[in-house]
Amino acid sequence: MNFAPLPSVDVASVPADALVLDVREDDEWAAGHVEGALHVPMSQFVARFGEVTEAVADGRRAYVMCRVGGRSAQVTQYLVGQGIDAVNVDGGMLAWDGAGRPMVTDDGSPAYVL
């Protein structure tokens, strides 16, 4: 069986106003995340799939992110299979942080990648 190559981008190519879909777990999200990202942990993804389809209803591209890119690659593959414009963000939050892109926390504490 042949799989199409997974669409992916590096962190520098993620627009500031992009729809970032963060599939990390709650503790990872709490430590630090992209401001305005949609948080749907991979463990809850199927149950909360409607939130994702709603977010991309206007044809927006979803930039899928986890810690390093493994979980987000699986979710991206699933979304693309559902006909959704989704790309995996190479290197995930570690690359995002390493590139100096901004991160926030919900409680205002210093953000870091867990």
PDB file of N, CA and C in Angstrom:
ATOM      1  N   MET A   1       0.845  -1.181   0.000  1.00  0.00           N
ATOM      2  CA  MET A   1       0.000   0.000   0.000  1.00  0.00           C
ATOM      3  C   MET A   1       0.892   1.246   0.000  1.00  0.00           C
ATOM      4  N   ASN A   2       0.524   2.228  -0.782  1.00  0.00           N
ATOM      5  CA  ASN A   2       1.307   3.459  -0.888  1.00  0.00           C
ATOM      6  C   ASN A   2       0.610   4.600  -0.160  1.00  0.00           C
ATOM      7  N   PHE A   3       1.325   5.276   0.687  1.00  0.00           N
ATOM      8  CA  PHE A   3       0.773   6.442   1.370  1.00  0.00           C
ATOM      9  C   PHE A   3       1.354   7.698   0.742  1.00  0.00           C
ATOM     10  N   ALA A   4       0.516   8.693   0.567  1.00  0.00           N
ATOM     11  CA  ALA A   4       1.002   9.974   0.061  1.00  0.00           C
ATOM     12  C   ALA A   4       1.919  10.578   1.108  1.00  0.00           C
ATOM     13  N   PRO A   5       2.925  11.342   0.676  1.00  0.00           N
ATOM     14  CA  PRO A   5       3.787  11.983   1.676  1.00  0.00           C
ATOM     15  C   PRO A   5       2.967  12.912   2.567  1.00  0.00           C
ATOM     16  N   LEU A   6       3.332  12.929   3.824  1.00  0.00           N
ATOM     17  CA  LEU A   6       2.604  13.737   4.797  1.00  0.00           C
ATOM     18  C   LEU A   6       2.918  15.213   4.575  1.00  0.00           C
ATOM     19  N   PRO A   7       1.888  16.043   4.376  1.00  0.00           N
ATOM     20  CA  PRO A   7       2.171  17.476   4.221  1.00  0.00           C
ATOM     21  C   PRO A   7       2.704  18.046   5.533  1.00  0.00           C
ATOM     22  N   SER A   8       3.846  18.726   5.446  1.00  0.00           N
ATOM     23  CA  SER A   8       4.418  19.301   6.660  1.00  0.00           C
ATOM     24  C   SER A   8       5.108  20.624   6.346  1.00  0.00           C
ATOM     25  N   VAL A   9       5.238  21.442   7.384  1.00  0.00           N
ATOM     26  CA  VAL A   9       5.901  22.740   7.275  1.00  0.00           C
ATOM     27  C   VAL A   9       6.809  22.910   8.482  1.00  0.00           C
ATOM     28  N   ASP A  10       7.798  23.819   8.359  1.00  0.00           N
ATOM     29  CA  ASP A  10       8.600  24.125   9.539  1.00  0.00           C
ATOM     30  C   ASP A  10       7.937  25.266  10.311  1.00  0.00           C
ATOM     31  N   VAL A  11       8.386  25.472  11.542  1.00  0.00           N
ATOM     32  CA  VAL A  11       7.716  26.455  12.405  1.00  0.00           C
ATOM     33  C   VAL A  11       7.765  27.868  11.832  1.00  0.00           C
ATOM     34  N   ALA A  12       8.802  28.183  11.086  1.00  0.00           N
ATOM     35  CA  ALA A  12       8.922  29.528  10.521  1.00  0.00           C
ATOM     36  C   ALA A  12       7.841  29.801   9.471  1.00  0.00           C
ATOM     37  N   SER A  13       7.260  28.724   8.919  1.00  0.00           N
ATOM     38  CA  SER A  13       6.253  28.872   7.870  1.00  0.00           C
ATOM     39  C   SER A  13       4.820  28.949   8.403  1.00  0.00           C
ATOM     40  N   VAL A  14       4.654  28.873   9.713  1.00  0.00           N
ATOM     41  CA  VAL A  14       3.321  28.948  10.306  1.00  0.00           C
ATOM     42  C   VAL A  14       2.941  30.426  10.447  1.00  0.00           C
ATOM     43  N   PRO A  15       1.894  30.875   9.739  1.00  0.00           N
ATOM     44  CA  PRO A  15       1.507  32.292   9.840  1.00  0.00           C
ATOM     45  C   PRO A  15       1.083  32.662  11.268  1.00  0.00           C
ATOM     46  N   ALA A  16       1.271  33.923  11.614  1.00  0.00           N
ATOM     47  CA  ALA A  16       0.932  34.390  12.960  1.00  0.00           C
ATOM     48  C   ALA A  16      -0.552  34.181  13.273  1.00  0.00           C
ATOM     49  N   ASP A  17      -1.402  34.240  12.242  1.00  0.00           N
ATOM     50  CA  ASP A  17      -2.850  34.110  12.461  1.00  0.00           C
ATOM     51  C   ASP A  17      -3.356  32.710  12.112  1.00  0.00           C
ATOM     52  N   ALA A  18      -2.450  31.736  12.060  1.00  0.00           N
ATOM     53  CA  ALA A  18      -2.822  30.374  11.657  1.00  0.00           C
ATOM     54  C   ALA A  18      -3.716  29.702  12.691  1.00  0.00           C
ATOM     55  N   LEU A  19      -4.485  28.731  12.232  1.00  0.00           N
ATOM     56  CA  LEU A  19      -5.215  27.853  13.130  1.00  0.00           C
ATOM     57  C   LEU A  19      -4.252  26.740  13.536  1.00  0.00           C
ATOM     58  N   VAL A  20      -3.731  26.850  14.763  1.00  0.00           N
ATOM     59  CA  VAL A  20      -2.829  25.831  15.287  1.00  0.00           C
ATOM     60  C   VAL A  20      -3.670  24.849  16.087  1.00  0.00           C
ATOM     61  N   LEU A  21      -3.565  23.572  15.734  1.00  0.00           N
ATOM     62  CA  LEU A  21      -4.279  22.509  16.434  1.00  0.00           C
ATOM     63  C   LEU A  21      -3.260  21.761  17.282  1.00  0.00           C
ATOM     64  N   ASP A  22      -3.360  21.930  18.602  1.00  0.00           N
ATOM     65  CA  ASP A  22      -2.412  21.330  19.543  1.00  0.00           C
ATOM     66  C   ASP A  22      -3.015  20.026  20.055  1.00  0.00           C
ATOM     67  N   VAL A  23      -2.349  18.890  19.769  1.00  0.00           N
ATOM     68  CA  VAL A  23      -2.898  17.588  20.144  1.00  0.00           C
ATOM     69  C   VAL A  23      -2.197  16.981  21.364  1.00  0.00           C
ATOM     70  N   ARG A  24      -1.439  17.828  22.098  1.00  0.00           N
ATOM     71  CA  ARG A  24      -0.760  17.340  23.306  1.00  0.00           C
ATOM     72  C   ARG A  24      -1.769  17.174  24.445  1.00  0.00           C
ATOM     73  N   GLU A  25      -1.323  16.494  25.493  1.00  0.00           N
ATOM     74  CA  GLU A  25      -2.192  16.261  26.645  1.00  0.00           C
ATOM     75  C   GLU A  25      -2.277  17.527  27.522  1.00  0.00           C
ATOM     76  N   ASP A  26      -3.219  17.504  28.478  1.00  0.00           N
ATOM     77  CA  ASP A  26      -3.521  18.687  29.280  1.00  0.00           C
ATOM     78  C   ASP A  26      -2.316  19.248  30.024  1.00  0.00           C
ATOM     79  N   ASP A  27      -1.464  18.370  30.598  1.00  0.00           N
ATOM     80  CA  ASP A  27      -0.318  18.860  31.363  1.00  0.00           C
ATOM     81  C   ASP A  27       0.689  19.556  30.446  1.00  0.00           C
ATOM     82  N   GLU A  28       0.852  19.041  29.220  1.00  0.00           N
ATOM     83  CA  GLU A  28       1.754  19.673  28.255  1.00  0.00           C
ATOM     84  C   GLU A  28       1.216  21.039  27.833  1.00  0.00           C
ATOM     85  N   TRP A  29      -0.081  21.108  27.589  1.00  0.00           N
ATOM     86  CA  TRP A  29      -0.748  22.357  27.206  1.00  0.00           C
ATOM     87  C   TRP A  29      -0.581  23.402  28.308  1.00  0.00           C
ATOM     88  N   ALA A  30      -0.794  22.970  29.563  1.00  0.00           N
ATOM     89  CA  ALA A  30      -0.725  23.891  30.698  1.00  0.00           C
ATOM     90  C   ALA A  30       0.669  24.507  30.833  1.00  0.00           C
ATOM     91  N   ALA A  31       1.718  23.754  30.484  1.00  0.00           N
ATOM     92  CA  ALA A  31       3.090  24.243  30.620  1.00  0.00           C
ATOM     93  C   ALA A  31       3.385  25.377  29.647  1.00  0.00           C
ATOM     94  N   GLY A  32       2.785  25.323  28.461  1.00  0.00           N
ATOM     95  CA  GLY A  32       2.991  26.371  27.478  1.00  0.00           C
ATOM     96  C   GLY A  32       2.420  25.964  26.135  1.00  0.00           C
ATOM     97  N   HIS A  33       1.787  26.943  25.449  1.00  0.00           N
ATOM     98  CA  HIS A  33       1.174  26.657  24.155  1.00  0.00           C
ATOM     99  C   HIS A  33       1.154  27.916  23.290  1.00  0.00           C
ATOM    100  N   VAL A  34       0.784  27.725  22.037  1.00  0.00           N
ATOM    101  CA  VAL A  34       0.655  28.836  21.109  1.00  0.00           C
ATOM    102  C   VAL A  34      -0.633  29.581  21.430  1.00  0.00           C
ATOM    103  N   GLU A  35      -0.539  30.886  21.573  1.00  0.00           N
ATOM    104  CA  GLU A  35      -1.723  31.687  21.882  1.00  0.00           C
ATOM    105  C   GLU A  35      -2.776  31.513  20.794  1.00  0.00           C
ATOM    106  N   GLY A  36      -4.017  31.262  21.215  1.00  0.00           N
ATOM    107  CA  GLY A  36      -5.114  31.117  20.274  1.00  0.00           C
ATOM    108  C   GLY A  36      -5.242  29.740  19.646  1.00  0.00           C
ATOM    109  N   ALA A  37      -4.368  28.816  20.046  1.00  0.00           N
ATOM    110  CA  ALA A  37      -4.421  27.456  19.480  1.00  0.00           C
ATOM    111  C   ALA A  37      -5.686  26.744  19.942  1.00  0.00           C
ATOM    112  N   LEU A  38      -6.127  25.793  19.120  1.00  0.00           N
ATOM    113  CA  LEU A  38      -7.231  24.914  19.490  1.00  0.00           C
ATOM    114  C   LEU A  38      -6.620  23.675  20.131  1.00  0.00           C
ATOM    115  N   HIS A  39      -6.998  23.405  21.390  1.00  0.00           N
ATOM    116  CA  HIS A  39      -6.413  22.273  22.125  1.00  0.00           C
ATOM    117  C   HIS A  39      -7.377  21.094  22.106  1.00  0.00           C
ATOM    118  N   VAL A  40      -7.008  20.061  21.354  1.00  0.00           N
ATOM    119  CA  VAL A  40      -7.775  18.815  21.326  1.00  0.00           C
ATOM    120  C   VAL A  40      -6.770  17.673  21.490  1.00  0.00           C
ATOM    121  N   PRO A  41      -6.589  17.178  22.742  1.00  0.00           N
ATOM    122  CA  PRO A  41      -5.609  16.111  22.961  1.00  0.00           C
ATOM    123  C   PRO A  41      -5.877  14.911  22.055  1.00  0.00           C
ATOM    124  N   MET A  42      -4.792  14.278  21.593  1.00  0.00           N
ATOM    125  CA  MET A  42      -4.933  13.132  20.704  1.00  0.00           C
ATOM    126  C   MET A  42      -5.805  12.052  21.342  1.00  0.00           C
ATOM    127  N   SER A  43      -5.709  11.892  22.663  1.00  0.00           N
ATOM    128  CA  SER A  43      -6.488  10.864  23.363  1.00  0.00           C
ATOM    129  C   SER A  43      -7.994  11.135  23.312  1.00  0.00           C
ATOM    130  N   GLN A  44      -8.385  12.388  23.019  1.00  0.00           N
ATOM    131  CA  GLN A  44      -9.806  12.763  22.953  1.00  0.00           C
ATOM    132  C   GLN A  44     -10.225  13.114  21.528  1.00  0.00           C
ATOM    133  N   PHE A  45      -9.324  12.882  20.568  1.00  0.00           N
ATOM    134  CA  PHE A  45      -9.505  13.440  19.234  1.00  0.00           C
ATOM    135  C   PHE A  45     -10.769  12.963  18.536  1.00  0.00           C
ATOM    136  N   VAL A  46     -11.011  11.668  18.554  1.00  0.00           N
ATOM    137  CA  VAL A  46     -12.184  11.148  17.843  1.00  0.00           C
ATOM    138  C   VAL A  46     -13.463  11.693  18.470  1.00  0.00           C
ATOM    139  N   ALA A  47     -13.516  11.721  19.802  1.00  0.00           N
ATOM    140  CA  ALA A  47     -14.706  12.211  20.499  1.00  0.00           C
ATOM    141  C   ALA A  47     -14.953  13.695  20.242  1.00  0.00           C
ATOM    142  N   ARG A  48     -13.880  14.462  20.021  1.00  0.00           N
ATOM    143  CA  ARG A  48     -14.009  15.916  19.863  1.00  0.00           C
ATOM    144  C   ARG A  48     -13.772  16.367  18.416  1.00  0.00           C
ATOM    145  N   PHE A  49     -13.875  15.429  17.484  1.00  0.00           N
ATOM    146  CA  PHE A  49     -13.600  15.729  16.078  1.00  0.00           C
ATOM    147  C   PHE A  49     -14.475  16.860  15.543  1.00  0.00           C
ATOM    148  N   GLY A  50     -15.696  16.985  16.051  1.00  0.00           N
ATOM    149  CA  GLY A  50     -16.603  18.044  15.615  1.00  0.00           C
ATOM    150  C   GLY A  50     -16.036  19.435  15.842  1.00  0.00           C
ATOM    151  N   GLU A  51     -15.291  19.622  16.938  1.00  0.00           N
ATOM    152  CA  GLU A  51     -14.673  20.920  17.214  1.00  0.00           C
ATOM    153  C   GLU A  51     -13.662  21.275  16.127  1.00  0.00           C
ATOM    154  N   VAL A  52     -12.955  20.250  15.653  1.00  0.00           N
ATOM    155  CA  VAL A  52     -11.944  20.461  14.621  1.00  0.00           C
ATOM    156  C   VAL A  52     -12.617  20.808  13.289  1.00  0.00           C
ATOM    157  N   THR A  53     -13.637  20.028  12.925  1.00  0.00           N
ATOM    158  CA  THR A  53     -14.303  20.297  11.642  1.00  0.00           C
ATOM    159  C   THR A  53     -14.960  21.668  11.651  1.00  0.00           C
ATOM    160  N   GLU A  54     -15.468  22.088  12.807  1.00  0.00           N
ATOM    161  CA  GLU A  54     -16.058  23.425  12.931  1.00  0.00           C
ATOM    162  C   GLU A  54     -15.003  24.517  12.721  1.00  0.00           C
ATOM    163  N   ALA A  55     -13.814  24.288  13.287  1.00  0.00           N
ATOM    164  CA  ALA A  55     -12.738  25.281  13.202  1.00  0.00           C
ATOM    165  C   ALA A  55     -12.224  25.448  11.771  1.00  0.00           C
ATOM    166  N   VAL A  56     -12.312  24.389  10.967  1.00  0.00           N
ATOM    167  CA  VAL A  56     -11.803  24.451   9.595  1.00  0.00           C
ATOM    168  C   VAL A  56     -12.936  24.562   8.572  1.00  0.00           C
ATOM    169  N   ALA A  57     -14.147  24.827   9.061  1.00  0.00           N
ATOM    170  CA  ALA A  57     -15.323  24.845   8.185  1.00  0.00           C
ATOM    171  C   ALA A  57     -15.197  25.859   7.052  1.00  0.00           C
ATOM    172  N   ASP A  58     -14.474  26.942   7.299  1.00  0.00           N
ATOM    173  CA  ASP A  58     -14.328  27.980   6.265  1.00  0.00           C
ATOM    174  C   ASP A  58     -13.145  27.697   5.339  1.00  0.00           C
ATOM    175  N   GLY A  59     -12.646  26.460   5.374  1.00  0.00           N
ATOM    176  CA  GLY A  59     -11.547  26.090   4.492  1.00  0.00           C
ATOM    177  C   GLY A  59     -10.171  26.432   5.034  1.00  0.00           C
ATOM    178  N   ARG A  60     -10.122  26.828   6.298  1.00  0.00           N
ATOM    179  CA  ARG A  60      -8.821  27.158   6.907  1.00  0.00           C
ATOM    180  C   ARG A  60      -7.934  25.936   6.974  1.00  0.00           C
ATOM    181  N   ARG A  61      -6.656  26.144   6.832  1.00  0.00           N
ATOM    182  CA  ARG A  61      -5.670  25.074   6.996  1.00  0.00           C
ATOM    183  C   ARG A  61      -5.400  24.899   8.480  1.00  0.00           C
ATOM    184  N   ALA A  62      -5.325  23.658   8.912  1.00  0.00           N
ATOM    185  CA  ALA A  62      -4.974  23.356  10.299  1.00  0.00           C
ATOM    186  C   ALA A  62      -3.487  23.018  10.364  1.00  0.00           C
ATOM    187  N   TYR A  63      -2.775  23.708  11.236  1.00  0.00           N
ATOM    188  CA  TYR A  63      -1.357  23.444  11.494  1.00  0.00           C
ATOM    189  C   TYR A  63      -1.308  22.595  12.758  1.00  0.00           C
ATOM    190  N   VAL A  64      -1.035  21.304  12.587  1.00  0.00           N
ATOM    191  CA  VAL A  64      -1.154  20.355  13.693  1.00  0.00           C
ATOM    192  C   VAL A  64       0.191  20.229  14.412  1.00  0.00           C
ATOM    193  N   MET A  65       0.127  20.315  15.757  1.00  0.00           N
ATOM    194  CA  MET A  65       1.351  20.356  16.540  1.00  0.00           C
ATOM    195  C   MET A  65       1.250  19.500  17.795  1.00  0.00           C
ATOM    196  N   CYS A  66       2.370  18.835  18.121  1.00  0.00           N
ATOM    197  CA  CYS A  66       2.503  18.158  19.411  1.00  0.00           C
ATOM    198  C   CYS A  66       3.870  18.558  19.973  1.00  0.00           C
ATOM    199  N   ARG A  67       4.507  17.695  20.747  1.00  0.00           N
ATOM    200  CA  ARG A  67       5.791  18.084  21.337  1.00  0.00           C
ATOM    201  C   ARG A  67       6.912  18.062  20.307  1.00  0.00           C
ATOM    202  N   VAL A  68       7.025  16.951  19.560  1.00  0.00           N
ATOM    203  CA  VAL A  68       8.102  16.855  18.564  1.00  0.00           C
ATOM    204  C   VAL A  68       7.629  16.512  17.159  1.00  0.00           C
ATOM    205  N   GLY A  69       6.386  16.062  17.006  1.00  0.00           N
ATOM    206  CA  GLY A  69       5.867  15.805  15.667  1.00  0.00           C
ATOM    207  C   GLY A  69       5.309  14.422  15.400  1.00  0.00           C
ATOM    208  N   GLY A  70       5.426  13.508  16.345  1.00  0.00           N
ATOM    209  CA  GLY A  70       4.935  12.143  16.139  1.00  0.00           C
ATOM    210  C   GLY A  70       3.423  12.021  16.206  1.00  0.00           C
ATOM    211  N   ARG A  71       2.848  12.512  17.297  1.00  0.00           N
ATOM    212  CA  ARG A  71       1.386  12.450  17.446  1.00  0.00           C
ATOM    213  C   ARG A  71       0.709  13.327  16.405  1.00  0.00           C
ATOM    214  N   SER A  72       1.282  14.520  16.182  1.00  0.00           N
ATOM    215  CA  SER A  72       0.670  15.428  15.202  1.00  0.00           C
ATOM    216  C   SER A  72       0.715  14.836  13.797  1.00  0.00           C
ATOM    217  N   ALA A  73       1.749  14.050  13.488  1.00  0.00           N
ATOM    218  CA  ALA A  73       1.817  13.403  12.175  1.00  0.00           C
ATOM    219  C   ALA A  73       0.654  12.433  11.999  1.00  0.00           C
ATOM    220  N   GLN A  74       0.344  11.673  13.050  1.00  0.00           N
ATOM    221  CA  GLN A  74      -0.776  10.734  12.980  1.00  0.00           C
ATOM    222  C   GLN A  74      -2.102  11.472  12.801  1.00  0.00           C
ATOM    223  N   VAL A  75      -2.288  12.548  13.561  1.00  0.00           N
ATOM    224  CA  VAL A  75      -3.527  13.320  13.463  1.00  0.00           C
ATOM    225  C   VAL A  75      -3.626  13.986  12.091  1.00  0.00           C
ATOM    226  N   THR A  76      -2.509  14.524  11.590  1.00  0.00           N
ATOM    227  CA  THR A  76      -2.513  15.148  10.260  1.00  0.00           C
ATOM    228  C   THR A  76      -2.921  14.137   9.205  1.00  0.00           C
ATOM    229  N   GLN A  77      -2.353  12.939   9.287  1.00  0.00           N
ATOM    230  CA  GLN A  77      -2.685  11.895   8.318  1.00  0.00           C
ATOM    231  C   GLN A  77      -4.183  11.586   8.356  1.00  0.00           C
ATOM    232  N   TYR A  78      -4.748  11.526   9.553  1.00  0.00           N
ATOM    233  CA  TYR A  78      -6.178  11.274   9.714  1.00  0.00           C
ATOM    234  C   TYR A  78      -6.997  12.411   9.093  1.00  0.00           C
ATOM    235  N   LEU A  79      -6.629  13.657   9.402  1.00  0.00           N
ATOM    236  CA  LEU A  79      -7.374  14.806   8.882  1.00  0.00           C
ATOM    237  C   LEU A  79      -7.332  14.859   7.362  1.00  0.00           C
ATOM    238  N   VAL A  80      -6.144  14.663   6.793  1.00  0.00           N
ATOM    239  CA  VAL A  80      -6.006  14.668   5.332  1.00  0.00           C
ATOM    240  C   VAL A  80      -6.893  13.577   4.726  1.00  0.00           C
ATOM    241  N   GLY A  81      -6.953  12.429   5.398  1.00  0.00           N
ATOM    242  CA  GLY A  81      -7.814  11.338   4.946  1.00  0.00           C
ATOM    243  C   GLY A  81      -9.282  11.694   4.980  1.00  0.00           C
ATOM    244  N   GLN A  82      -9.629  12.654   5.836  1.00  0.00           N
ATOM    245  CA  GLN A  82     -11.015  13.128   5.936  1.00  0.00           C
ATOM    246  C   GLN A  82     -11.273  14.299   4.989  1.00  0.00           C
ATOM    247  N   GLY A  83     -10.281  14.637   4.167  1.00  0.00           N
ATOM    248  CA  GLY A  83     -10.454  15.729   3.208  1.00  0.00           C
ATOM    249  C   GLY A  83     -10.210  17.109   3.786  1.00  0.00           C
ATOM    250  N   ILE A  84      -9.569  17.178   4.947  1.00  0.00           N
ATOM    251  CA  ILE A  84      -9.302  18.465   5.602  1.00  0.00           C
ATOM    252  C   ILE A  84      -7.891  18.926   5.246  1.00  0.00           C
ATOM    253  N   ASP A  85      -7.748  20.220   4.964  1.00  0.00           N
ATOM    254  CA  ASP A  85      -6.439  20.807   4.663  1.00  0.00           C
ATOM    255  C   ASP A  85      -5.663  20.921   5.973  1.00  0.00           C
ATOM    256  N   ALA A  86      -4.743  19.982   6.181  1.00  0.00           N
ATOM    257  CA  ALA A  86      -3.967  19.952   7.422  1.00  0.00           C
ATOM    258  C   ALA A  86      -2.512  19.679   7.097  1.00  0.00           C
ATOM    259  N   VAL A  87      -1.630  20.310   7.876  1.00  0.00           N
ATOM    260  CA  VAL A  87      -0.196  20.081   7.727  1.00  0.00           C
ATOM    261  C   VAL A  87       0.407  19.831   9.105  1.00  0.00           C
ATOM    262  N   ASN A  88       1.397  18.953   9.135  1.00  0.00           N
ATOM    263  CA  ASN A  88       2.122  18.666  10.360  1.00  0.00           C
ATOM    264  C   ASN A  88       3.211  19.729  10.542  1.00  0.00           C
ATOM    265  N   VAL A  89       3.342  20.240  11.757  1.00  0.00           N
ATOM    266  CA  VAL A  89       4.402  21.207  12.034  1.00  0.00           C
ATOM    267  C   VAL A  89       5.638  20.428  12.492  1.00  0.00           C
ATOM    268  N   ASP A  90       6.655  20.403  11.627  1.00  0.00           N
ATOM    269  CA  ASP A  90       7.888  19.659  11.908  1.00  0.00           C
ATOM    270  C   ASP A  90       8.540  20.136  13.192  1.00  0.00           C
ATOM    271  N   GLY A  91       8.897  19.191  14.055  1.00  0.00           N
ATOM    272  CA  GLY A  91       9.599  19.541  15.283  1.00  0.00           C
ATOM    273  C   GLY A  91       8.694  19.961  16.413  1.00  0.00           C
ATOM    274  N   GLY A  92       7.431  20.216  16.128  1.00  0.00           N
ATOM    275  CA  GLY A  92       6.442  20.525  17.157  1.00  0.00           C
ATOM    276  C   GLY A  92       6.806  21.703  18.041  1.00  0.00           C
ATOM    277  N   MET A  93       6.347  21.627  19.278  1.00  0.00           N
ATOM    278  CA  MET A  93       6.551  22.728  20.220  1.00  0.00           C
ATOM    279  C   MET A  93       8.014  22.928  20.577  1.00  0.00           C
ATOM    280  N   LEU A  94       8.823  21.871  20.526  1.00  0.00           N
ATOM    281  CA  LEU A  94      10.251  22.058  20.810  1.00  0.00           C
ATOM    282  C   LEU A  94      10.887  22.952  19.757  1.00  0.00           C
ATOM    283  N   ALA A  95      10.529  22.730  18.494  1.00  0.00           N
ATOM    284  CA  ALA A  95      11.059  23.576  17.423  1.00  0.00           C
ATOM    285  C   ALA A  95      10.482  24.987  17.509  1.00  0.00           C
ATOM    286  N   TRP A  96       9.207  25.085  17.868  1.00  0.00           N
ATOM    287  CA  TRP A  96       8.540  26.387  18.016  1.00  0.00           C
ATOM    288  C   TRP A  96       9.278  27.224  19.061  1.00  0.00           C
ATOM    289  N   ASP A  97       9.526  26.618  20.213  1.00  0.00           N
ATOM    290  CA  ASP A  97      10.237  27.288  21.295  1.00  0.00           C
ATOM    291  C   ASP A  97      11.660  27.623  20.862  1.00  0.00           C
ATOM    292  N   GLY A  98      12.323  26.671  20.208  1.00  0.00           N
ATOM    293  CA  GLY A  98      13.696  26.876  19.754  1.00  0.00           C
ATOM    294  C   GLY A  98      13.832  27.999  18.750  1.00  0.00           C
ATOM    295  N   ALA A  99      12.757  28.248  17.988  1.00  0.00           N
ATOM    296  CA  ALA A  99      12.764  29.327  16.996  1.00  0.00           C
ATOM    297  C   ALA A  99      12.388  30.669  17.609  1.00  0.00           C
ATOM    298  N   GLY A 100      12.105  30.654  18.918  1.00  0.00           N
ATOM    299  CA  GLY A 100      11.757  31.901  19.600  1.00  0.00           C
ATOM    300  C   GLY A 100      10.347  32.371  19.312  1.00  0.00           C
ATOM    301  N   ARG A 101       9.475  31.482  18.828  1.00  0.00           N
ATOM    302  CA  ARG A 101       8.080  31.874  18.582  1.00  0.00           C
ATOM    303  C   ARG A 101       7.365  31.980  19.930  1.00  0.00           C
ATOM    304  N   PRO A 102       6.403  32.890  20.036  1.00  0.00           N
ATOM    305  CA  PRO A 102       5.785  33.159  21.342  1.00  0.00           C
ATOM    306  C   PRO A 102       4.923  32.006  21.861  1.00  0.00           C
ATOM    307  N   MET A 103       4.984  31.824  23.172  1.00  0.00           N
ATOM    308  CA  MET A 103       4.153  30.843  23.868  1.00  0.00           C
ATOM    309  C   MET A 103       3.509  31.520  25.072  1.00  0.00           C
ATOM    310  N   VAL A 104       2.376  30.981  25.488  1.00  0.00           N
ATOM    311  CA  VAL A 104       1.654  31.532  26.639  1.00  0.00           C
ATOM    312  C   VAL A 104       1.216  30.386  27.547  1.00  0.00           C
ATOM    313  N   THR A 105       0.766  30.756  28.751  1.00  0.00           N
ATOM    314  CA  THR A 105       0.106  29.807  29.656  1.00  0.00           C
ATOM    315  C   THR A 105      -1.221  30.417  30.034  1.00  0.00           C
ATOM    316  N   ASP A 106      -2.146  29.579  30.492  1.00  0.00           N
ATOM    317  CA  ASP A 106      -3.457  30.081  30.884  1.00  0.00           C
ATOM    318  C   ASP A 106      -3.400  30.865  32.188  1.00  0.00           C
ATOM    319  N   ASP A 107      -2.398  30.577  33.043  1.00  0.00           N
ATOM    320  CA  ASP A 107      -2.328  31.244  34.342  1.00  0.00           C
ATOM    321  C   ASP A 107      -1.292  32.369  34.394  1.00  0.00           C
ATOM    322  N   GLY A 108      -0.670  32.678  33.247  1.00  0.00           N
ATOM    323  CA  GLY A 108       0.276  33.782  33.199  1.00  0.00           C
ATOM    324  C   GLY A 108       1.689  33.436  33.668  1.00  0.00           C
ATOM    325  N   SER A 109       1.925  32.194  34.067  1.00  0.00           N
ATOM    326  CA  SER A 109       3.280  31.800  34.486  1.00  0.00           C
ATOM    327  C   SER A 109       4.167  31.657  33.244  1.00  0.00           C
ATOM    328  N   PRO A 110       5.483  31.635  33.434  1.00  0.00           N
ATOM    329  CA  PRO A 110       6.382  31.505  32.288  1.00  0.00           C
ATOM    330  C   PRO A 110       6.109  30.211  31.507  1.00  0.00           C
ATOM    331  N   ALA A 111       6.041  30.323  30.190  1.00  0.00           N
ATOM    332  CA  ALA A 111       5.739  29.164  29.349  1.00  0.00           C
ATOM    333  C   ALA A 111       6.990  28.364  29.051  1.00  0.00           C
ATOM    334  N   TYR A 112       6.848  27.050  29.015  1.00  0.00           N
ATOM    335  CA  TYR A 112       7.939  26.155  28.621  1.00  0.00           C
ATOM    336  C   TYR A 112       7.322  24.930  27.953  1.00  0.00           C
ATOM    337  N   VAL A 113       8.155  24.143  27.305  1.00  0.00           N
ATOM    338  CA  VAL A 113       7.682  22.929  26.649  1.00  0.00           C
ATOM    339  C   VAL A 113       7.939  21.750  27.575  1.00  0.00           C
ATOM    340  N   LEU A 114       6.871  21.051  27.933  1.00  0.00           N
ATOM    341  CA  LEU A 114       6.958  19.891  28.823  1.00  0.00           C
ATOM    342  C   LEU A 114       7.240  18.652  27.986  1.00  0.00           C
TER     343      LEU A 114
END
